[in-house]
Short mmCIF file of C-alpha atoms and ligand atoms in Angstrom, two decimals:
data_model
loop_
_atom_site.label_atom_id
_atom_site.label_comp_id
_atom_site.label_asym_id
_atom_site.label_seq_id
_atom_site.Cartn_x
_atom_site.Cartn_y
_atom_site.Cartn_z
CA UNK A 1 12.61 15.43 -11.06
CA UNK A 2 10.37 17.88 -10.14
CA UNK A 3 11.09 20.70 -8.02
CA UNK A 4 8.38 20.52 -6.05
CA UNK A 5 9.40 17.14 -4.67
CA UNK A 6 12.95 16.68 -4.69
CA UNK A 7 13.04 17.96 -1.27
CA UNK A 8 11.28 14.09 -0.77
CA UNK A 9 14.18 12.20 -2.15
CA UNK A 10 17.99 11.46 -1.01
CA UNK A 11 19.24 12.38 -4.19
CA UNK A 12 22.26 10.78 -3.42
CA UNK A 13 20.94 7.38 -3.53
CA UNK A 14 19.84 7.83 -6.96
CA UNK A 15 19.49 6.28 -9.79
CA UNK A 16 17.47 3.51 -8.15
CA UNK A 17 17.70 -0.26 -8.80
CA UNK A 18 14.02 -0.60 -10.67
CA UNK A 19 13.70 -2.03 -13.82
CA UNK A 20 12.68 -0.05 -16.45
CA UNK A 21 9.26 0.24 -17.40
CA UNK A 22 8.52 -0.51 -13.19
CA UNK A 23 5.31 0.76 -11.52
CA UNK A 24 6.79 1.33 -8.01
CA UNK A 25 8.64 4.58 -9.35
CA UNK A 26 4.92 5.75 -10.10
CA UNK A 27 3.31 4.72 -6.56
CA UNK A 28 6.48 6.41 -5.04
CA UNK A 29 5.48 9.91 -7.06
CA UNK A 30 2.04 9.61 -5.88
CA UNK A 31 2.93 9.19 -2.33
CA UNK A 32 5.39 12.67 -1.86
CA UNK A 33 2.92 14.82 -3.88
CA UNK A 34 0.16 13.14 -1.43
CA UNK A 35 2.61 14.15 1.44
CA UNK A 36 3.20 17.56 -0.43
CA UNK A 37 -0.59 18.01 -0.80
CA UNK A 38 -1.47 17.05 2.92
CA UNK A 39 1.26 19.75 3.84
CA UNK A 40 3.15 17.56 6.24
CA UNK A 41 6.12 18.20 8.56
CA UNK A 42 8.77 15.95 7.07
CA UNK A 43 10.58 15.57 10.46
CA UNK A 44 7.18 14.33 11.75
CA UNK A 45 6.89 12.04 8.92
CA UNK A 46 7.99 7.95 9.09
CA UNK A 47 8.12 5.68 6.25
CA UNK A 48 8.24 1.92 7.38
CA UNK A 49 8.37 -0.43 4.59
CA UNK A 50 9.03 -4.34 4.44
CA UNK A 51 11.17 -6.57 1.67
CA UNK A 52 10.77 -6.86 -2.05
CA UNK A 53 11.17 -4.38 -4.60
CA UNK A 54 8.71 -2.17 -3.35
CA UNK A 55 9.98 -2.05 0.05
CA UNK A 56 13.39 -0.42 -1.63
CA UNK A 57 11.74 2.61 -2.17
CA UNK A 58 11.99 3.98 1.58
CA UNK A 59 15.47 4.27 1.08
CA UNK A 60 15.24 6.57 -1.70
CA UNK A 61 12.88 8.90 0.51
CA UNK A 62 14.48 11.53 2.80
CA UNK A 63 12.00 10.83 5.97
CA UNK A 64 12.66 8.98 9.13
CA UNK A 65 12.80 5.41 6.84
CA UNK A 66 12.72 2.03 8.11
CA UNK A 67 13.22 -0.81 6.06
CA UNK A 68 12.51 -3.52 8.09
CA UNK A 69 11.78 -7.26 7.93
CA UNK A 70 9.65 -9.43 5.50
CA UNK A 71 6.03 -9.02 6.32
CA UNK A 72 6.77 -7.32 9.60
CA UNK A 73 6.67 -3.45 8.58
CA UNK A 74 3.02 -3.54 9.84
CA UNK A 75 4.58 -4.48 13.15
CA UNK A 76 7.08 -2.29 13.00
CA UNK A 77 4.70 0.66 12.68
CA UNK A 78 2.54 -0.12 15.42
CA UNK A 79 5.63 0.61 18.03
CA UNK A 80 6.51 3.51 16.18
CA UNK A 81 3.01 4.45 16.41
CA UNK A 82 2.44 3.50 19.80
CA UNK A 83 5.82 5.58 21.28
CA UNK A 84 5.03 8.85 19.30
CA UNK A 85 1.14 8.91 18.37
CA UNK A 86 1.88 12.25 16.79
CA UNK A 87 4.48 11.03 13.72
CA UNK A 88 2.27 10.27 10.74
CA UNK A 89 3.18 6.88 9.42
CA UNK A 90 3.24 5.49 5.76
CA UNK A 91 3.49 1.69 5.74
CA UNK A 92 4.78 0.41 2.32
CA UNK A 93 4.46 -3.14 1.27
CA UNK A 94 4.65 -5.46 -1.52
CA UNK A 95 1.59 -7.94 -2.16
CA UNK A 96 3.85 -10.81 -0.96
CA UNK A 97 5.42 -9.07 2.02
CA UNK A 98 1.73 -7.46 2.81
CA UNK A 99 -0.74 -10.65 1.78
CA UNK A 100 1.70 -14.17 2.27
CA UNK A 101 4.15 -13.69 5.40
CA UNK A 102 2.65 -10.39 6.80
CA UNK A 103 -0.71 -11.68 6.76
CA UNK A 104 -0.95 -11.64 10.03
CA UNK A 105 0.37 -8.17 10.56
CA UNK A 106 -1.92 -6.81 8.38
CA UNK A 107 -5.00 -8.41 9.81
CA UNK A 108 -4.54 -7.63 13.17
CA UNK A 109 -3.17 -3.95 12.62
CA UNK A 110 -6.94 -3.85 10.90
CA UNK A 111 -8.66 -5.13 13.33
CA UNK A 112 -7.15 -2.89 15.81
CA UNK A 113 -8.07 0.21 13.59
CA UNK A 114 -4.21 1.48 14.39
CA UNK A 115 -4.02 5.35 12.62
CA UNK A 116 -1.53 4.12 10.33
CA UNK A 117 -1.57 4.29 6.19
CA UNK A 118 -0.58 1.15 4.42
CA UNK A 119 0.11 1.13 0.60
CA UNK A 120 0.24 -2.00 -1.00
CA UNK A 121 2.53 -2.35 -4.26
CA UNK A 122 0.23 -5.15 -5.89
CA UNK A 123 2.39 -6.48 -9.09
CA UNK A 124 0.69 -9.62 -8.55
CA UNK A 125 3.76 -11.76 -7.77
CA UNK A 126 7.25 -11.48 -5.94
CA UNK A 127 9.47 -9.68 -8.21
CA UNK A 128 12.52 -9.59 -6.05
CA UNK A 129 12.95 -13.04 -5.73
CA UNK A 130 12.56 -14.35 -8.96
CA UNK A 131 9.02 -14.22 -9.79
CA UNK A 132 7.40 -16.86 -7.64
CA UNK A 133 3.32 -16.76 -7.46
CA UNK A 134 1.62 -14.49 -4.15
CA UNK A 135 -1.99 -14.86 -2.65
CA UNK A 136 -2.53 -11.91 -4.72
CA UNK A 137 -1.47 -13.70 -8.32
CA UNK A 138 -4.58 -14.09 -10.13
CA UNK A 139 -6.01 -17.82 -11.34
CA UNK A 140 -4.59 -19.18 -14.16
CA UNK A 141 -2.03 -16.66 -14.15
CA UNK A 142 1.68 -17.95 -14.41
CA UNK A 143 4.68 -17.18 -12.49
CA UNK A 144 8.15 -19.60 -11.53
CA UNK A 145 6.58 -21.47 -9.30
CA UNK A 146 2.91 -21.87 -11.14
CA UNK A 147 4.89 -22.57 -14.75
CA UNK A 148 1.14 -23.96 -15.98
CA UNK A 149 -0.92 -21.25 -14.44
CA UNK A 150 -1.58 -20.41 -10.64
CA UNK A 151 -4.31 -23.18 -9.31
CA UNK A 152 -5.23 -20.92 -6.29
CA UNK A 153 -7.41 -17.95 -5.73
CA UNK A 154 -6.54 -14.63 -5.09
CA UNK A 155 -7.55 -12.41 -2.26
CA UNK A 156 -9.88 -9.67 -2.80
CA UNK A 157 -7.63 -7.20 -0.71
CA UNK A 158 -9.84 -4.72 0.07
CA UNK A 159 -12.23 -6.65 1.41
CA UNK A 160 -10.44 -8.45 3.49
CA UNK A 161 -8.94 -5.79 5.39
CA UNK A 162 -12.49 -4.30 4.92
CA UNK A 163 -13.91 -7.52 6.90
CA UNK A 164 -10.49 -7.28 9.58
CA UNK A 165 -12.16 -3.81 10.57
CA UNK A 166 -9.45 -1.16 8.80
CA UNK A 167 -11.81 2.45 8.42
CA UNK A 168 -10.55 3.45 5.35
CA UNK A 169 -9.94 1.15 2.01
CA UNK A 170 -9.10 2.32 -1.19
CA UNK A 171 -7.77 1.26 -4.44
CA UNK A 172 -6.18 2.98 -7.68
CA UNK A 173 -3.50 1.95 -10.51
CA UNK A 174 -0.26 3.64 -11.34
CA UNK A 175 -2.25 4.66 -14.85
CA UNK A 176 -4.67 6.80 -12.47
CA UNK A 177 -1.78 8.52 -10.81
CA UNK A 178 -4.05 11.76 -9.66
CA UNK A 179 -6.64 9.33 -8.29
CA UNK A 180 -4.03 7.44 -6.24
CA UNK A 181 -2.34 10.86 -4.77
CA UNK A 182 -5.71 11.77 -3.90
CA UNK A 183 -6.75 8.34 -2.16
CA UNK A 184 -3.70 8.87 -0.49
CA UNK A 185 -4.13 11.80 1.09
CA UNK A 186 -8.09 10.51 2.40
CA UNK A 187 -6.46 7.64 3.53
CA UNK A 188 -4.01 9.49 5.79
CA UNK A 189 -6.76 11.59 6.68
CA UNK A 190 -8.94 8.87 8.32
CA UNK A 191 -8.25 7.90 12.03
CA UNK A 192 -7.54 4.68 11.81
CA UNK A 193 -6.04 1.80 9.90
CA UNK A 194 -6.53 3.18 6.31
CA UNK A 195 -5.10 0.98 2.93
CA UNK A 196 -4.55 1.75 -0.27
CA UNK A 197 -4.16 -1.05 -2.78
CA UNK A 198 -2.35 0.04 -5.98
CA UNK A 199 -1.84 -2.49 -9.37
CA UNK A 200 1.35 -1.23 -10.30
CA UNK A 201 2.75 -3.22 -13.36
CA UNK A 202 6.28 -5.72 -13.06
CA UNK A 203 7.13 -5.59 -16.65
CA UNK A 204 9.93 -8.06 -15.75
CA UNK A 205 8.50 -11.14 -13.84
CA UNK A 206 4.93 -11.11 -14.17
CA UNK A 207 4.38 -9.10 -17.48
CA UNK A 208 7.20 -11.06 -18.96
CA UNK A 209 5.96 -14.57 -17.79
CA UNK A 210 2.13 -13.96 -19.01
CA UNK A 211 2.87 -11.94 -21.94
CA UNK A 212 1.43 -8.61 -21.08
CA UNK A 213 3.63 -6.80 -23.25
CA UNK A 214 5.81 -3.80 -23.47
CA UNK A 215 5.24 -1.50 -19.86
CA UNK A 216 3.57 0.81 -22.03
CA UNK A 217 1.18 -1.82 -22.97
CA UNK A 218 0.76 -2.73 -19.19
CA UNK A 219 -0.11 0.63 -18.53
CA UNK A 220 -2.61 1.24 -21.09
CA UNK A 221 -4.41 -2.26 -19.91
CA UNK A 222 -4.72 -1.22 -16.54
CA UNK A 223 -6.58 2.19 -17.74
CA UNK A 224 -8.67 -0.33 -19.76
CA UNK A 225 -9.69 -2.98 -17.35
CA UNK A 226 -10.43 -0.39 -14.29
CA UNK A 227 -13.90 0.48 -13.74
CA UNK A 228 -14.46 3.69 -11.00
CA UNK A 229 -16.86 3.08 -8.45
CA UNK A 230 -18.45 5.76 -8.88
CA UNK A 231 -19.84 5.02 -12.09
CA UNK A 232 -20.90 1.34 -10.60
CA UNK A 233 -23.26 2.95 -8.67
CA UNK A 234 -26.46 3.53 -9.72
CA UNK A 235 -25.99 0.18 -11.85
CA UNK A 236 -26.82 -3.34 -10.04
CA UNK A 237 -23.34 -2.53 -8.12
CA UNK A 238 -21.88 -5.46 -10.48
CA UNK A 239 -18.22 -5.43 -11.23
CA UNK A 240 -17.64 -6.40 -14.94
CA UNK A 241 -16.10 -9.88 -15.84
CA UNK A 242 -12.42 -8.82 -15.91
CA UNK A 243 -12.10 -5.44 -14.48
CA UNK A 244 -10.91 -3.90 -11.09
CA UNK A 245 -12.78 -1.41 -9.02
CA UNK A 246 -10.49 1.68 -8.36
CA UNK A 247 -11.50 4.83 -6.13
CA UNK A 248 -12.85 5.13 -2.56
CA UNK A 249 -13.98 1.38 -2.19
CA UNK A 250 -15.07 1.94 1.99
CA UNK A 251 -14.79 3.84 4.95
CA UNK A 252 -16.23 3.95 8.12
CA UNK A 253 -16.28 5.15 11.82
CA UNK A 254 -14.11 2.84 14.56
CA UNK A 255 -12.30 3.31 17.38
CA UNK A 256 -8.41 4.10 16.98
CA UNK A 257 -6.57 1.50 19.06
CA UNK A 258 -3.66 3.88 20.62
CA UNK A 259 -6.66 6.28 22.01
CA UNK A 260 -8.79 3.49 23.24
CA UNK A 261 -5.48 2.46 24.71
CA UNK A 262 -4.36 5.76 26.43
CA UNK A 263 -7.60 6.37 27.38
CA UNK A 264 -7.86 2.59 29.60
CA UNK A 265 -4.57 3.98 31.03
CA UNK A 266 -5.60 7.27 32.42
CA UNK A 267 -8.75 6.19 33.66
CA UNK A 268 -6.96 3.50 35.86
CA UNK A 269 -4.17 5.79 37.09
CA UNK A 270 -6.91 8.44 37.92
CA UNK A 271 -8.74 5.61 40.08
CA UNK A 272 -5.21 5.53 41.72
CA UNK A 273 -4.10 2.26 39.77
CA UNK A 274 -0.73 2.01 38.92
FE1 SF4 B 1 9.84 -3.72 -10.69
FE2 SF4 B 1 9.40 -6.30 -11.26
FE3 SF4 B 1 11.79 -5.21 -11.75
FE4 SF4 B 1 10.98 -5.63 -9.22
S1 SF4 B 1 11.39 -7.21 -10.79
S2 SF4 B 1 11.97 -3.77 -10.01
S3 SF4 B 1 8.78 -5.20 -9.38
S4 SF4 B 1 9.85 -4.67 -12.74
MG1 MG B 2 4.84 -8.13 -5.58
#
């Protein structure tokens, strides 16, 4: 491990329980040189993170962790973020945990533009528990519980928290590591509910069950089938049959919920309200 970052990790919970060839080792490495690169205080720093592989990796962090409930880190968060406004909060989730039983979470804590940064492990299935299908499995794609091929469509996650009202959306794989530390760091930088999506590869379940190949392999298709969009523009603003937009996919100017919040509150108890 690098110097520069071991101060991130409770080495003593190491080795971790990934499989080999796992993306969420990648997403994690991103993250701390992110929280390196922003400079922050590490005692003012909060991971929050739900169930499902992903979720493990606050544990291996040396922050104030939480690992929380399925689907509910999102709400989890927002209290932490409503008690101490000044703790910068990372929010990581799995595409199941994020998309399926925290959909809720994640569309309200978007529409209320809470300062929070959520990144979203998206392996395209649930790897923890045996490699059943999530709203983020592409069509036709198999998994335990879709043996013939998922029937369903995916979401587009970016645009759905784009269209909830989050500020900041983002997206990168765990081939474009640099890209990803640096849309981490704008995302933490925007006031406001800010998400990075990451395709991060699950050699095990989901590579395993559609045949993607060795991790290596994995890797090199995501590098293949991403398309920056930056070099969209300028072009009809088409996305390719089969490839993923990465890079700096929104932002905008909202309202942060706590401030609006805080704000209602002292104006009434200057009018004398209690
Ligand atoms: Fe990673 Fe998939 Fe193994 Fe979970 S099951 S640790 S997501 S490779
Ligand atoms: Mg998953």
């Amino acid at each position: 491990m690098l110097p520069e970052v071991e101060q991130y990790f409770r080495i003593e919970k190491l080795p971790h329980m990934w499989c080999p060839g796992c993306g969420n080792g990648i997403v994690l490495h991103s993250l701390v040189n992110a929280i390196s690169g922003l400079g922050l205080n590490q005692d003012k720093t909060v991971i929050v993170s739900g169930i499902g592989c992903a979720s493990r990796a606050a544990g291996y962090l040396d922050f104030d962790t939480l690992h929380t409930t399925h689907g509910r880190a999102l709400a989890f968060a927002t209290g932490i973020k409503f008690s101490r406004p000044e703790l910068n909060v990372f929010v990581l989730m799995g595409d199941g945990d994020c998309t399926a039983i925290g959909g809720n979470h994640l569309i309200h804590a978007a529409r209320r533009n809470i300062n929070l940064t959520a990144i979203v492990f998206n392996n395209h299935i649930y790897g923890m528990t045996g490699g059943q299908y999530s709203p983020m499995t592409p069509s036709k794609k198999r998994a335990t519980t879709a043996v013939f091929g998922s029937v369903e469509r995916a979401f587009n996650l970016p645009e759905l928290v784009k269209g909830a009202g989050a500020t900041y959306v983002a997206r990168a794989t765990t081939y474009h590591t640099a890209l990803l530390t640096n849309l981490i760091m704008e995302a933490h930088k925007n006031k406001g509910f800010s998400l990075v999506e990451v395709i991060t590869a699950c050699p095990t379940a989901y590579g395993r069950y559609n045949k993607l190949g060795s991790p290596a392999e994995m890797l090199k298709a995501q590098r293949e089938n991403a398309v920056n969009i930056k070099d969209l523009r300028g072009s009809n603003g088409e996305v390719p049959e089969g490839k993923v937009v990465i890079g700096e996919l929104y932002r905008a100017e909202a309202p942060e919920y706590i401030e609006e919040y805080l704000a209602a509150v002292k104006a009434l108890q200057e009018k004398g309200g209690k």
